[in-house]
Amino acid sequence: MTPLLKVSGVRTFYGAIEALRGVDIEVAEGEIVTLIGSNGAGKSTLLMTICGNPQARAGEIRFADRDITRFRTWDIVRLGIAQTPEGRRIFPRMTVLENLQMGAVANPDADFDDGVRRAFELFPVLGQRRNQSGGTLSGGEQQMLAIARALISRPKLLLLDEPSLGLAPRLARQIFAVLREINQSSGTTIFLVEQNAYHALRLCHRGYVLANGMVTLEGTGGELLENPAVQAAYLGGTGQ
Amino acid sequence: MGHGDGRAHFYVMDYFAQQFINGISLGAIYGLIAIGYTMVYGIIGMINFAHGEIYMIGAFIALMVVVAFGIGEGGLVIVALLSALLVSMALTSLYGWVLERVAYRPLRGSQRLAALISAIGMSIALQNYVQLTQGARVKTLPPIIQGGFEFQFGDTDFIVRLSTLQIMIVLVTIALMAVFALLIARTALGRAQRACQQDQSMAALLGVNVDRTISLTFVMGAALASVAGLMVTLYYGVIDFFVGFIAGIKAFTAAVLGGIGSIPGAMLGGLLIGFTEAMWSGYFSIEYKDVATFSILVIVLIFLPTGILGTPEVEKV
């Protein structure tokens, strides 16, 4: 079977700086795949390149058997890719409900009321804050809103950039539990970038390690957890 | 003044009332133009200095339609005005759309100065285009909406006039702004515009066609400016290729005063500038009314750069 997402030889530049130096990654339908790596390795750049902002200068990105490398961002996400990018990026002067309405833009066919109901089931606190503006939410609530907003369009592929960043450990565990639940109940494919390597590797089916704009290791979550190089570089002190 | 004490009191009140009425009508027009500046600034962070010319073109198109109908035939006036309104809105919107495509979109992502210079270039080009095709001489339109109300307070000989046209200007402005506010607050397009204003690349990540949203913002701003153009043509009865310049800068002042990026701010700023101009003309010297307006621009830029209703700009990363 062809993978849902196939990134081949992708090179991305910021001006003269080469942020991705030929990345190959595959994500099959129904999988949770994680990408770990240190600051500046190019993890966020890869997620943004998949969505066409910036566009890859070389290589190919295929989604659901279509070459999307040269598509505009809004056309890419309308094919069924949703992303919660680095920094949550909630619209601060829109209400929680309006933020969710923005999430529905990519897929006008999805049942919005049903999506909102599910979102408030997953994150009840959002239901209580539905008419509050996004900028007044706490960091954790904004993270929940960002994930809920991405799920409204019922994407085939969910791209998450450090969903646990800055959250209290309990909240981070809750977010990971929600991701597993989304993957199991609706079969949503998840591609997850994390610095919290321990939790991410335990959650995922497979993982990749990105360093200096290149994939240096890949394997199942368990294999990577056991790998001495991974332990030394990314699990130091957290390998409980 | 040469009146007795009581009469002088009434005279002062009457005179003020008259300037108040003039100020509101003028302010409504500035407000309509100012919305175009503030919306475009909100969404792409750039002052569209050719917006005054868009307004001028709207005035010219409206004038042509009214003249084409022939003026003075009682019942036809309403038809002529409605046609002028619709034709001018449609064609002026087209100008706004083309302007964005030709002058701004290719420069998006480059430095701000590039777009600003392109805007000034378009402003000069459009002025000269109208001067060449329509001639440099002032075009006049005899008053076609007449009548109104007259008030007299006490036994002074001063008559306060509230013309039908002034009432019409204010009502049309209120109606347009209400529709517009609703559109921004409640429709998918309005949400997309607000989203692009707050975080453009996130809006794109959620499936918003940013190019189209920006185009539509220019179209909407141009449509409102064309209505202002029609009303000014009716109000003053004279236009030329240069009217967009001064009106544009005044509306820009209104947008800055209200808080650039804020739509209620544009309306408020428009009213305040209209008042200032009317009161200055009424009580000081009419020759220096523009000086008064532009002094406000300078003072606001120095002491209150975010305007009355504006939010401090957060530098986008």
XYZ file of C-alpha atoms in Angstrom:
557
model
C 0.000 0.000 0.000
C 1.266 3.477 -0.765
C 1.784 5.609 2.325
C -0.631 8.461 3.097
C 2.260 10.911 3.286
C 5.546 10.434 1.478
C 8.331 12.986 1.795
C 11.237 12.253 -0.549
C 14.540 14.098 -0.717
C 13.013 17.351 0.489
C 15.339 20.325 0.786
C 14.121 23.600 2.250
C 15.975 26.880 2.493
C 15.572 30.053 4.510
C 17.455 32.428 2.279
C 20.861 30.829 1.889
C 20.518 28.594 4.930
C 19.609 25.014 4.159
C 17.213 23.952 6.920
C 16.258 20.575 5.448
C 18.985 18.717 3.578
C 17.193 15.909 1.811
C 14.591 14.447 4.169
C 12.780 11.139 3.496
C 9.814 10.218 5.654
C 6.748 8.023 5.203
C 3.556 7.945 7.212
C 1.040 5.167 6.557
C -2.674 5.560 7.045
C -3.761 5.050 10.662
C -0.254 5.368 12.067
C 1.099 7.618 14.770
C 4.577 8.654 13.696
C 6.791 10.860 15.775
C 9.737 13.033 14.856
C 12.227 13.890 17.560
C 15.278 16.076 17.444
C 16.931 18.939 19.224
C 16.281 22.647 18.799
C 17.045 23.835 15.303
C 17.123 20.343 13.795
C 14.431 21.346 11.289
C 11.382 19.641 12.829
C 9.014 22.602 12.573
C 10.418 23.442 9.150
C 9.484 19.958 7.954
C 5.889 20.320 9.162
C 5.580 23.739 7.556
C 7.164 22.513 4.315
C 4.564 19.741 4.125
C 1.966 22.536 4.200
C 3.748 24.538 1.521
C 5.044 27.409 3.653
C 7.920 27.590 2.804
C 7.809 25.407 -0.289
C 10.469 22.751 -0.743
C 13.178 23.839 -3.157
C 13.927 20.254 -4.151
C 12.406 16.835 -3.605
C 8.804 15.717 -3.624
C 5.927 15.598 -1.136
C 3.052 13.255 -1.923
C -0.198 13.104 0.011
C -2.889 10.524 -0.758
C -1.061 9.748 -3.996
C -0.913 13.349 -5.215
C 2.154 15.485 -5.687
C 1.496 18.502 -3.429
C 5.016 19.942 -3.479
C 4.015 23.026 -5.463
C 0.475 23.486 -4.093
C -0.545 26.617 -2.203
C -0.980 26.185 1.553
C -4.773 26.513 1.516
C -5.095 23.968 -1.279
C -2.891 21.488 0.601
C -4.858 21.629 3.833
C -8.146 21.323 1.957
C -7.017 17.870 0.850
C -7.290 16.752 4.476
C -4.169 17.853 6.334
C -4.541 19.846 9.541
C -1.685 21.312 11.523
C -1.351 22.743 14.998
C 1.849 24.686 14.470
C 4.526 25.798 16.861
C 3.238 28.350 19.350
C -0.441 27.331 19.121
C -1.350 30.336 16.997
C -4.840 30.861 18.388
C -6.597 33.928 16.952
C -6.445 36.098 20.062
C -9.291 38.462 19.206
C -11.746 35.748 18.208
C -13.876 33.718 20.558
C -13.268 30.026 21.189
C -16.245 29.247 18.986
C -14.987 31.485 16.189
C -11.578 29.835 16.365
C -13.326 26.507 15.902
C -15.296 27.946 12.986
C -11.987 28.862 11.359
C -11.000 25.221 11.758
C -13.994 24.237 9.624
C -12.877 26.304 6.623
C -10.703 23.516 5.217
C -13.591 21.071 5.010
C -17.037 22.593 4.458
C -18.554 19.095 4.316
C -17.696 18.200 7.911
C -20.618 18.488 10.321
C -19.665 21.566 12.348
C -22.118 21.148 15.232
C -21.047 17.557 15.683
C -17.398 18.622 15.577
C -17.963 21.232 18.267
C -19.758 18.667 20.428
C -16.825 16.271 20.129
C -14.348 19.055 20.855
C -16.183 19.982 24.049
C -16.337 16.328 25.046
C -12.581 15.970 24.624
C -11.886 19.301 26.323
C -14.819 20.304 28.558
C -13.068 23.501 29.663
C -13.377 24.839 26.098
C -17.142 24.442 26.327
C -17.193 26.633 29.409
C -15.126 29.254 27.620
C -16.842 29.121 24.262
C -17.627 32.846 24.082
C -14.363 34.006 25.605
C -11.740 35.442 23.282
C -8.772 33.212 22.487
C -6.223 35.646 23.875
C -7.656 35.327 27.390
C -7.149 31.549 27.612
C -4.313 30.005 29.593
C -1.472 28.282 27.743
C -2.937 24.827 28.331
C -6.388 25.914 27.206
C -4.891 27.466 24.075
C -3.150 24.184 23.310
C -6.434 22.320 23.693
C -8.137 24.849 21.442
C -5.402 24.505 18.836
C -5.863 20.732 18.752
C -9.651 21.002 18.771
C -9.504 23.548 15.948
C -7.373 21.190 13.861
C -9.784 18.297 14.453
C -12.933 20.192 13.405
C -12.188 19.593 9.726
C -11.912 15.821 10.375
C -8.470 15.653 8.756
C -6.996 12.477 7.338
C -3.590 13.565 8.629
C -2.960 15.614 11.758
C 0.393 17.387 12.079
C 1.271 18.449 15.614
C 4.205 20.627 16.579
C 5.159 20.084 20.222
C 1.695 19.819 21.725
C 3.143 19.301 25.217
C 5.437 22.342 25.174
C 5.089 24.456 28.281
C 2.348 22.336 29.801
C 2.253 20.915 33.305
C 3.071 17.165 33.261
C -0.497 16.165 34.072
C -1.860 18.285 31.230
C 0.770 16.918 28.858
C -0.263 13.352 29.713
C -3.888 14.321 29.116
C -3.015 15.700 25.670
C -1.155 12.497 24.756
C -4.122 10.416 25.931
C -6.422 12.472 23.724
C -4.138 11.939 20.732
C -4.171 8.166 21.249
C -7.949 8.267 21.589
C -8.350 10.301 18.361
C -6.097 7.857 16.522
C -7.907 4.776 17.782
C -11.526 5.954 17.589
C -11.521 7.765 14.254
C -8.389 6.359 12.641
C -6.840 9.795 12.232
C -3.236 9.522 11.116
C -0.909 11.555 13.318
C 2.538 12.953 12.611
C 3.927 14.396 15.800
C 6.964 16.553 16.452
C 8.108 16.458 20.065
C 10.912 17.441 22.357
C 9.291 15.388 25.062
C 10.839 12.321 23.428
C 9.938 9.804 26.105
C 6.175 10.333 25.947
C 6.172 10.737 22.192
C 8.099 7.518 21.577
C 5.831 5.593 23.917
C 2.783 6.901 22.092
C 3.921 6.365 18.524
C 4.057 3.325 16.276
C 7.201 4.502 14.524
C 9.622 7.335 14.916
C 12.316 9.316 13.153
C 15.244 11.254 14.576
C 16.108 14.484 12.775
C 19.479 16.169 13.230
C 20.894 19.079 11.239
C 18.192 18.837 8.619
C 18.624 15.092 7.962
C 17.000 11.900 9.229
C 19.673 10.082 11.202
C 17.660 7.216 12.715
C 14.330 5.525 12.292
C 12.525 2.626 13.875
C 9.539 1.643 15.994
C 8.893 3.632 19.135
C 10.224 0.774 21.268
C 13.401 0.398 19.224
C 14.199 4.091 19.475
C 13.524 4.116 23.220
C 16.084 1.331 23.610
C 18.634 2.873 21.270
C 21.667 4.069 23.261
C 22.282 7.018 20.963
C 18.693 8.192 21.382
C 18.876 7.672 25.130
C 22.048 9.681 25.367
C 20.916 12.541 23.159
C 17.194 12.871 23.826
C 16.244 10.916 26.900
C 18.995 12.017 29.247
C 17.477 12.109 32.691
C 13.955 11.296 31.508
C 14.415 7.592 30.820
C 12.445 6.641 33.904
C -22.378 90.869 16.174
C -24.594 93.858 16.731
C -27.467 91.918 18.290
C -28.909 92.238 21.770
C -27.789 89.761 24.413
C -30.641 87.273 23.967
C -30.440 87.356 20.224
C -26.712 86.866 20.289
C -27.231 83.743 22.384
C -29.621 82.276 19.825
C -27.304 83.280 17.026
C -24.433 81.397 18.613
C -26.593 78.305 19.044
C -27.975 78.435 15.517
C -24.574 78.845 14.028
C -23.203 75.973 16.041
C -26.144 73.762 15.028
C -25.478 74.542 11.384
C -21.806 73.634 11.647
C -22.753 70.519 13.573
C -25.002 69.365 10.723
C -22.336 70.153 8.126
C -19.736 68.342 10.208
C -21.804 65.166 10.448
C -22.408 64.996 6.693
C -18.771 65.613 5.925
C -17.633 63.198 8.632
C -19.852 60.428 7.266
C -18.136 60.741 3.901
C -14.639 60.735 5.412
C -15.610 57.719 7.505
C -16.626 55.744 4.420
C -13.300 56.434 2.745
C -11.347 55.802 5.941
C -12.737 52.260 6.211
C -10.897 51.366 3.005
C -7.584 52.533 4.465
C -8.064 50.848 7.766
C -9.183 47.479 6.362
C -6.316 47.231 3.926
C -3.876 48.263 6.622
C -5.362 45.695 8.967
C -4.941 42.855 6.527
C -1.640 43.581 4.772
C -0.061 46.188 7.043
C 0.278 48.725 4.290
C -1.221 52.161 3.637
C -2.912 52.071 0.252
C -2.056 55.596 -0.806
C -3.944 55.126 -4.071
C -7.222 54.742 -2.162
C -8.019 58.454 -2.560
C -7.754 58.005 -6.322
C -10.123 55.037 -6.156
C -12.591 57.336 -4.445
C -12.034 60.002 -7.134
C -12.666 57.436 -9.878
C -15.848 56.395 -8.076
C -16.974 60.040 -8.122
C -16.244 60.340 -11.853
C -18.122 57.160 -12.747
C -21.107 58.292 -10.663
C -21.061 61.688 -12.369
C -20.982 60.096 -15.823
C -23.953 57.867 -15.061
C -25.991 60.756 -13.639
C -25.178 62.931 -16.655
C -25.999 60.075 -19.035
C -29.486 59.958 -17.596
C -30.031 63.650 -18.234
C -30.844 65.657 -15.166
C -33.931 67.338 -13.926
C -36.646 64.888 -14.984
C -38.540 64.481 -11.712
C -39.129 60.748 -11.321
C -35.992 59.772 -13.162
C -33.779 61.225 -10.442
C -34.179 58.221 -8.172
C -33.446 55.803 -11.020
C -30.447 57.871 -12.074
C -29.034 57.938 -8.553
C -29.559 54.237 -7.953
C -27.939 53.411 -11.281
C -25.049 55.736 -10.491
C -24.643 54.033 -7.123
C -24.643 50.504 -8.500
C -22.575 51.142 -11.621
C -20.032 53.162 -9.679
C -19.758 50.530 -6.946
C -19.268 47.764 -9.501
C -16.715 49.528 -11.685
C -14.813 51.128 -8.822
C -14.551 47.734 -7.123
C -13.018 46.441 -10.320
C -10.435 49.229 -10.157
C -9.688 48.281 -6.558
C -9.276 44.639 -7.495
C -6.964 45.391 -10.434
C -4.955 47.811 -8.291
C -4.179 45.087 -5.778
C -3.314 42.546 -8.463
C -1.057 44.874 -10.414
C 0.592 47.041 -7.792
C 0.616 45.184 -4.474
C 0.361 41.429 -4.858
C 3.644 41.072 -6.773
C 5.360 42.939 -3.938
C 3.831 41.020 -1.072
C 6.558 39.593 1.106
C 9.069 42.206 0.061
C 9.853 45.154 2.304
C 7.147 47.596 3.288
C 8.812 50.498 1.555
C 8.469 48.788 -1.842
C 4.701 48.486 -1.515
C 4.448 52.058 -0.238
C 6.309 53.433 -3.240
C 4.189 51.303 -5.548
C 1.112 52.826 -3.883
C 2.331 56.363 -4.437
C 3.181 55.459 -8.035
C -0.338 54.099 -8.599
C -1.789 57.229 -7.049
C 0.070 59.454 -9.531
C -0.683 57.116 -12.438
C -4.417 57.049 -11.715
C -4.575 60.837 -11.326
C -2.890 61.311 -14.675
C -5.035 58.656 -16.291
C -8.187 60.521 -15.291
C -6.662 63.877 -16.214
C -5.811 62.582 -19.691
C -9.111 60.855 -20.365
C -11.448 63.340 -18.667
C -9.545 66.573 -18.985
C -8.097 68.745 -16.276
C -11.048 71.086 -15.934
C -13.478 70.944 -13.063
C -16.670 68.977 -13.783
C -19.865 70.370 -12.376
C -23.210 68.883 -11.587
C -26.208 71.119 -10.859
C -27.926 70.262 -7.571
C -30.362 67.454 -8.277
C -31.526 66.693 -4.777
C -33.102 69.780 -3.380
C -35.284 70.744 -0.494
C -34.854 70.123 3.177
C -35.786 71.615 6.484
C -35.191 75.032 7.928
C -35.146 75.915 11.568
C -35.065 79.212 13.319
C -34.455 79.600 17.016
C -35.718 82.752 18.691
C -36.057 85.913 16.663
C -32.659 85.947 14.936
C -32.447 86.122 11.196
C -30.134 83.146 11.070
C -31.704 80.058 9.493
C -30.349 76.601 10.150
C -30.657 74.396 7.088
C -30.770 70.628 7.084
C -30.952 69.563 3.472
C -32.551 66.391 2.163
C -29.169 65.517 0.736
C -27.499 65.762 4.144
C -30.126 63.492 5.633
C -29.605 61.090 2.754
C -25.828 61.085 3.220
C -26.125 60.268 6.897
C -28.772 57.582 6.381
C -26.880 55.883 3.555
C -23.700 55.938 5.628
C -25.411 54.468 8.681
C -27.036 51.738 6.566
C -23.772 50.850 4.819
C -21.814 50.743 8.039
C -24.433 48.545 9.692
C -24.363 46.070 6.811
C -20.618 46.200 6.794
C -20.230 45.665 10.547
C -22.572 42.689 10.326
C -20.604 41.258 7.441
C -17.339 41.480 9.362
C -18.797 40.094 12.574
C -21.050 37.313 11.310
C -20.119 35.970 7.888
C -17.466 33.470 6.859
C -15.800 36.144 4.730
C -15.665 38.533 7.682
C -14.168 35.833 9.880
C -11.591 35.034 7.219
C -10.685 38.722 7.022
C -10.285 39.000 10.773
C -8.244 35.800 10.811
C -5.915 37.119 8.093
C -5.602 40.344 10.050
C -4.576 38.527 13.221
C -2.363 35.790 11.778
C -2.168 35.432 8.036
C -0.068 32.281 7.764
C -2.240 30.513 10.359
C -5.339 31.470 8.383
C -3.727 29.880 5.316
C -2.929 26.756 7.363
C -6.643 26.456 8.130
C -7.626 26.604 4.469
C -8.359 30.315 4.035
C -7.501 31.457 0.522
C -5.452 34.456 1.611
C -5.066 35.901 -1.895
C -8.794 35.942 -2.454
C -9.498 37.380 0.988
C -7.088 40.254 0.354
C -8.603 40.875 -3.083
C -12.080 41.032 -1.575
C -10.862 43.471 1.065
C -9.708 45.842 -1.670
C -13.008 45.356 -3.473
C -15.025 46.187 -0.376
C -12.944 49.253 0.441
C -13.292 50.496 -3.134
C -17.056 49.948 -3.103
C -17.448 52.057 0.051
C -15.180 54.747 -1.397
C -17.299 54.873 -4.559
C -20.401 55.568 -2.467
C -18.518 58.398 -0.791
C -17.546 59.608 -4.273
C -21.166 59.717 -5.409
C -22.263 61.585 -2.297
C -19.507 64.171 -2.538
C -20.351 64.808 -6.170
C -23.944 65.469 -5.185
C -22.957 67.517 -2.125
C -20.398 69.883 -3.605
C -21.414 69.599 -7.251
C -17.815 69.863 -8.492
C -15.079 67.306 -8.987
C -11.794 67.117 -10.808
C -8.990 64.605 -11.144
C -7.293 65.975 -8.028
C -10.124 65.584 -5.470
C -8.851 62.167 -4.407
C -5.625 63.542 -3.055
C -6.936 65.848 -0.339
C -9.944 63.675 0.518
C -7.663 60.657 0.639
C -5.226 62.247 3.059
C -8.080 63.474 5.231
C -9.650 60.041 5.346
C -6.217 58.625 6.106
C -5.976 61.130 8.983
C -9.385 59.937 10.144
C -8.225 56.314 10.050
C -5.068 57.152 12.030
C -6.989 59.250 14.537
C -9.520 56.470 15.140
C -6.766 53.848 15.340
C -5.508 52.347 12.108
C -6.770 48.795 11.663
C -9.939 49.437 13.653
C -13.175 49.766 11.681
C -15.212 51.502 14.424
C -12.138 53.713 14.787
C -12.363 54.710 11.123
C -15.986 55.725 11.539
C -15.233 57.684 14.708
C -12.154 59.308 13.190
C -14.159 60.290 10.107
C -16.762 62.030 12.243
C -14.137 63.835 14.329
C -12.287 65.069 11.241
C -15.578 66.175 9.672
C -16.435 68.111 12.833
C -13.022 69.662 13.109
C -13.196 70.848 9.555
C -16.718 72.235 9.850
C -16.043 73.970 13.158
C -12.734 75.381 12.020
C -14.334 76.715 8.841
C -17.181 78.130 10.892
C -15.253 79.848 13.627
C -11.770 80.470 12.266
C -10.659 80.739 8.701
C -11.959 78.489 5.966
C -8.693 78.849 4.035
C -6.844 77.065 6.820
C -9.240 74.175 7.393
C -6.808 71.722 5.826
C -4.053 72.987 8.096
C -6.282 72.184 11.069
C -6.914 68.656 9.828
C -3.298 67.918 9.109
C -2.200 69.385 12.426
C -4.388 66.718 13.984
C -2.550 64.103 11.939
C 0.801 65.365 13.210
C -0.367 65.604 16.818
C -1.916 62.131 16.759
C 1.159 60.594 15.192
C 3.380 62.129 17.849
C 1.305 61.692 20.985
C -1.176 58.902 20.244
C 0.239 56.788 17.412
C -2.194 53.939 18.031
C -5.197 56.254 17.728
C -8.303 56.348 19.874
C -9.544 52.781 19.377
C -6.410 51.160 17.987
C -4.402 48.423 19.640
C -0.634 48.734 19.957
C 1.011 46.888 17.116
C 2.642 43.624 18.042
C 5.592 42.951 15.801
C 4.806 39.759 13.918
C 7.476 37.114 13.863
